[in-house]
JSON list of C-alpha atoms in Angstrom, two decimals:
[
{"chain": "A", "resi": 42, "resn": "MET", "atom": "CA", "xyz": [-85.50, 6.64, 88.49]},
{"chain": "A", "resi": 43, "resn": "LYS", "atom": "CA", "xyz": [-83.36, 9.77, 88.72]},
{"chain": "A", "resi": 44, "resn": "PRO", "atom": "CA", "xyz": [-83.72, 10.83, 85.05]},
{"chain": "A", "resi": 45, "resn": "ARG", "atom": "CA", "xyz": [-87.53, 10.62, 85.33]},
{"chain": "A", "resi": 46, "resn": "CYS", "atom": "CA", "xyz": [-87.77, 12.98, 88.32]},
{"chain": "A", "resi": 47, "resn": "ARG", "atom": "CA", "xyz": [-88.44, 16.71, 88.06]},
{"chain": "A", "resi": 48, "resn": "GLY", "atom": "CA", "xyz": [-86.26, 17.74, 90.99]},
{"chain": "A", "resi": 49, "resn": "GLU", "atom": "CA", "xyz": [-83.16, 16.46, 92.70]},
{"chain": "A", "resi": 50, "resn": "VAL", "atom": "CA", "xyz": [-83.01, 12.95, 94.16]},
{"chain": "A", "resi": 51, "resn": "LEU", "atom": "CA", "xyz": [-80.70, 11.66, 96.88]},
{"chain": "A", "resi": 52, "resn": "LEU", "atom": "CA", "xyz": [-80.17, 8.06, 97.94]},
{"chain": "A", "resi": 53, "resn": "CYS", "atom": "CA", "xyz": [-78.35, 7.29, 101.20]},
{"chain": "A", "resi": 54, "resn": "ARG", "atom": "CA", "xyz": [-77.65, 3.58, 101.66]},
{"chain": "A", "resi": 55, "resn": "TYR", "atom": "CA", "xyz": [-75.91, 1.51, 104.31]},
{"chain": "A", "resi": 56, "resn": "ALA", "atom": "CA", "xyz": [-76.03, -2.31, 104.01]},
{"chain": "A", "resi": 57, "resn": "ASP", "atom": "CA", "xyz": [-79.71, -3.20, 103.55]},
{"chain": "A", "resi": 58, "resn": "ASP", "atom": "CA", "xyz": [-81.13, 0.12, 104.81]},
{"chain": "A", "resi": 59, "resn": "PHE", "atom": "CA", "xyz": [-81.64, 3.20, 102.68]},
{"chain": "A", "resi": 60, "resn": "VAL", "atom": "CA", "xyz": [-83.31, 6.61, 102.67]},
{"chain": "A", "resi": 61, "resn": "CYS", "atom": "CA", "xyz": [-84.43, 8.35, 99.48]},
{"chain": "A", "resi": 62, "resn": "ALA", "atom": "CA", "xyz": [-84.95, 12.09, 99.40]},
{"chain": "A", "resi": 63, "resn": "PHE", "atom": "CA", "xyz": [-86.93, 13.88, 96.71]},
{"chain": "A", "resi": 64, "resn": "CYS", "atom": "CA", "xyz": [-87.58, 17.56, 96.05]},
{"chain": "A", "resi": 65, "resn": "PHE", "atom": "CA", "xyz": [-91.15, 16.93, 94.93]},
{"chain": "A", "resi": 66, "resn": "GLU", "atom": "CA", "xyz": [-93.79, 14.78, 96.60]},
{"chain": "A", "resi": 67, "resn": "LYS", "atom": "CA", "xyz": [-95.07, 13.55, 93.24]},
{"chain": "A", "resi": 68, "resn": "ASP", "atom": "CA", "xyz": [-91.66, 12.01, 92.47]},
{"chain": "A", "resi": 69, "resn": "ALA", "atom": "CA", "xyz": [-91.55, 10.36, 95.91]},
{"chain": "A", "resi": 70, "resn": "ARG", "atom": "CA", "xyz": [-95.04, 8.88, 95.54]},
{"chain": "A", "resi": 71, "resn": "ARG", "atom": "CA", "xyz": [-94.23, 7.46, 92.10]},
{"chain": "A", "resi": 72, "resn": "PHE", "atom": "CA", "xyz": [-90.98, 5.92, 93.42]},
{"chain": "A", "resi": 73, "resn": "TYR", "atom": "CA", "xyz": [-92.85, 4.42, 96.40]},
{"chain": "A", "resi": 74, "resn": "ARG", "atom": "CA", "xyz": [-95.43, 2.80, 94.09]},
{"chain": "A", "resi": 75, "resn": "VAL", "atom": "CA", "xyz": [-92.85, 1.00, 91.92]},
{"chain": "A", "resi": 76, "resn": "LEU", "atom": "CA", "xyz": [-90.28, 0.21, 94.63]},
{"chain": "A", "resi": 77, "resn": "SER", "atom": "CA", "xyz": [-91.82, -3.07, 95.84]},
{"chain": "A", "resi": 78, "resn": "GLN", "atom": "CA", "xyz": [-92.15, -4.35, 92.25]},
{"chain": "A", "resi": 79, "resn": "ARG", "atom": "CA", "xyz": [-88.50, -3.57, 91.53]},
{"chain": "A", "resi": 80, "resn": "LEU", "atom": "CA", "xyz": [-87.28, -5.26, 94.71]},
{"chain": "A", "resi": 81, "resn": "GLU", "atom": "CA", "xyz": [-89.34, -8.40, 94.00]},
{"chain": "A", "resi": 82, "resn": "LYS", "atom": "CA", "xyz": [-87.29, -8.95, 90.82]},
{"chain": "A", "resi": 83, "resn": "PHE", "atom": "CA", "xyz": [-84.28, -9.55, 93.09]},
{"chain": "A", "resi": 84, "resn": "GLY", "atom": "CA", "xyz": [-86.14, -11.65, 95.68]},
{"chain": "A", "resi": 85, "resn": "LEU", "atom": "CA", "xyz": [-86.31, -8.79, 98.20]},
{"chain": "A", "resi": 86, "resn": "ALA", "atom": "CA", "xyz": [-89.24, -7.28, 100.08]},
{"chain": "A", "resi": 87, "resn": "LEU", "atom": "CA", "xyz": [-89.96, -4.04, 101.94]},
{"chain": "A", "resi": 88, "resn": "ALA", "atom": "CA", "xyz": [-90.48, -3.95, 105.69]},
{"chain": "A", "resi": 89, "resn": "PRO", "atom": "CA", "xyz": [-93.87, -2.18, 105.97]},
{"chain": "A", "resi": 90, "resn": "GLU", "atom": "CA", "xyz": [-93.18, -0.96, 109.53]},
{"chain": "A", "resi": 91, "resn": "LYS", "atom": "CA", "xyz": [-90.03, 0.84, 108.34]},
{"chain": "A", "resi": 92, "resn": "THR", "atom": "CA", "xyz": [-91.33, 2.14, 105.01]},
{"chain": "A", "resi": 93, "resn": "GLN", "atom": "CA", "xyz": [-93.07, 5.51, 104.73]},
{"chain": "A", "resi": 94, "resn": "VAL", "atom": "CA", "xyz": [-93.30, 8.74, 102.78]},
{"chain": "A", "resi": 95, "resn": "LEU", "atom": "CA", "xyz": [-92.54, 11.65, 105.09]},
{"chain": "A", "resi": 96, "resn": "ARG", "atom": "CA", "xyz": [-92.25, 15.39, 104.56]},
{"chain": "A", "resi": 97, "resn": "PHE", "atom": "CA", "xyz": [-88.79, 16.35, 105.82]},
{"chain": "A", "resi": 98, "resn": "SER", "atom": "CA", "xyz": [-88.19, 19.99, 105.03]},
{"chain": "A", "resi": 99, "resn": "ARG", "atom": "CA", "xyz": [-86.28, 22.94, 106.42]},
{"chain": "A", "resi": 100, "resn": "PHE", "atom": "CA", "xyz": [-89.38, 25.02, 105.76]},
{"chain": "A", "resi": 101, "resn": "HIS", "atom": "CA", "xyz": [-91.36, 22.96, 108.31]},
{"chain": "A", "resi": 102, "resn": "PRO", "atom": "CA", "xyz": [-88.91, 22.31, 111.19]},
{"chain": "A", "resi": 103, "resn": "SER", "atom": "CA", "xyz": [-90.45, 20.03, 113.78]},
{"chain": "A", "resi": 104, "resn": "MET", "atom": "CA", "xyz": [-89.63, 17.13, 116.09]},
{"chain": "A", "resi": 105, "resn": "GLN", "atom": "CA", "xyz": [-92.84, 15.49, 114.84]},
{"chain": "A", "resi": 106, "resn": "ARG", "atom": "CA", "xyz": [-91.27, 14.99, 111.41]},
{"chain": "A", "resi": 107, "resn": "ARG", "atom": "CA", "xyz": [-88.19, 12.98, 112.18]},
{"chain": "A", "resi": 108, "resn": "VAL", "atom": "CA", "xyz": [-86.43, 10.18, 110.36]},
{"chain": "A", "resi": 109, "resn": "THR", "atom": "CA", "xyz": [-84.86, 7.24, 112.17]},
{"chain": "A", "resi": 110, "resn": "PHE", "atom": "CA", "xyz": [-81.87, 5.84, 110.28]},
{"chain": "A", "resi": 111, "resn": "LEU", "atom": "CA", "xyz": [-78.99, 3.69, 111.54]},
{"chain": "A", "resi": 112, "resn": "GLY", "atom": "CA", "xyz": [-79.84, 4.25, 115.20]},
{"chain": "A", "resi": 113, "resn": "PHE", "atom": "CA", "xyz": [-80.18, 8.02, 114.96]},
{"chain": "A", "resi": 114, "resn": "GLU", "atom": "CA", "xyz": [-83.16, 10.34, 114.77]},
{"chain": "A", "resi": 115, "resn": "LEU", "atom": "CA", "xyz": [-82.70, 13.15, 112.22]},
{"chain": "A", "resi": 116, "resn": "PHE", "atom": "CA", "xyz": [-84.88, 16.25, 112.44]},
{"chain": "A", "resi": 117, "resn": "TRP", "atom": "CA", "xyz": [-84.93, 19.90, 111.40]},
{"chain": "A", "resi": 118, "resn": "CYS", "atom": "CA", "xyz": [-84.46, 22.50, 114.12]},
{"chain": "A", "resi": 119, "resn": "ILE", "atom": "CA", "xyz": [-83.85, 26.25, 114.23]},
{"chain": "A", "resi": 120, "resn": "ASP", "atom": "CA", "xyz": [-80.44, 26.95, 115.82]},
{"chain": "A", "resi": 121, "resn": "ARG", "atom": "CA", "xyz": [-79.47, 29.89, 118.03]},
{"chain": "A", "resi": 122, "resn": "GLU", "atom": "CA", "xyz": [-78.71, 32.06, 115.01]},
{"chain": "A", "resi": 123, "resn": "GLY", "atom": "CA", "xyz": [-82.14, 31.41, 113.50]},
{"chain": "A", "resi": 124, "resn": "ILE", "atom": "CA", "xyz": [-80.84, 29.13, 110.75]},
{"chain": "A", "resi": 125, "resn": "PRO", "atom": "CA", "xyz": [-82.66, 25.83, 110.07]},
{"chain": "A", "resi": 126, "resn": "ARG", "atom": "CA", "xyz": [-80.29, 22.87, 110.46]},
{"chain": "A", "resi": 127, "resn": "VAL", "atom": "CA", "xyz": [-80.58, 19.09, 110.50]},
{"chain": "A", "resi": 128, "resn": "LYS", "atom": "CA", "xyz": [-79.89, 17.80, 114.01]},
{"chain": "A", "resi": 129, "resn": "ARG", "atom": "CA", "xyz": [-79.36, 14.25, 115.16]},
{"chain": "A", "resi": 130, "resn": "ARG", "atom": "CA", "xyz": [-79.71, 12.35, 118.39]},
{"chain": "A", "resi": 131, "resn": "THR", "atom": "CA", "xyz": [-79.61, 8.72, 119.41]},
{"chain": "A", "resi": 132, "resn": "ALA", "atom": "CA", "xyz": [-82.85, 6.94, 118.55]},
{"chain": "A", "resi": 133, "resn": "ARG", "atom": "CA", "xyz": [-85.13, 6.45, 121.54]},
{"chain": "A", "resi": 134, "resn": "LYS", "atom": "CA", "xyz": [-85.28, 2.63, 121.30]},
{"chain": "A", "resi": 135, "resn": "ARG", "atom": "CA", "xyz": [-81.51, 2.34, 121.07]},
{"chain": "A", "resi": 136, "resn": "LEU", "atom": "CA", "xyz": [-80.98, 4.71, 124.00]},
{"chain": "A", "resi": 137, "resn": "GLN", "atom": "CA", "xyz": [-83.50, 2.89, 126.22]},
{"chain": "A", "resi": 138, "resn": "GLY", "atom": "CA", "xyz": [-81.86, -0.45, 125.39]},
{"chain": "A", "resi": 139, "resn": "ALA", "atom": "CA", "xyz": [-78.43, 0.91, 126.35]},
{"chain": "A", "resi": 140, "resn": "ILE", "atom": "CA", "xyz": [-79.79, 2.28, 129.65]},
{"chain": "A", "resi": 141, "resn": "ARG", "atom": "CA", "xyz": [-81.35, -1.11, 130.47]},
{"chain": "A", "resi": 142, "resn": "ARG", "atom": "CA", "xyz": [-78.05, -2.89, 129.78]},
{"chain": "A", "resi": 143, "resn": "ILE", "atom": "CA", "xyz": [-76.17, -0.45, 132.03]},
{"chain": "A", "resi": 144, "resn": "LYS", "atom": "CA", "xyz": [-78.64, -0.98, 134.87]},
{"chain": "A", "resi": 145, "resn": "GLU", "atom": "CA", "xyz": [-78.21, -4.76, 134.67]}
]
């Protein structure tokens, strides 16, 4: 897929979870269309509740556009010096589960 894309492509994988990052939305949409077909060749399927195309950009920092990956929420935020940076925090579901276990 990488040679067919106009911009840069990044794949971050851990076990059976992965996140793909594309510079251009057109590349991401094309990848999303063919992904399920490619995985079916290996007897795999996508989890529709976890699969999405999301704009994640330093030019649009917001808590509304966050990615949950491996128990963390990743989001863009402007720091004290005015520089956009990727921040992370424990995912809400994981944090609530830990609090429940502590209470018990």
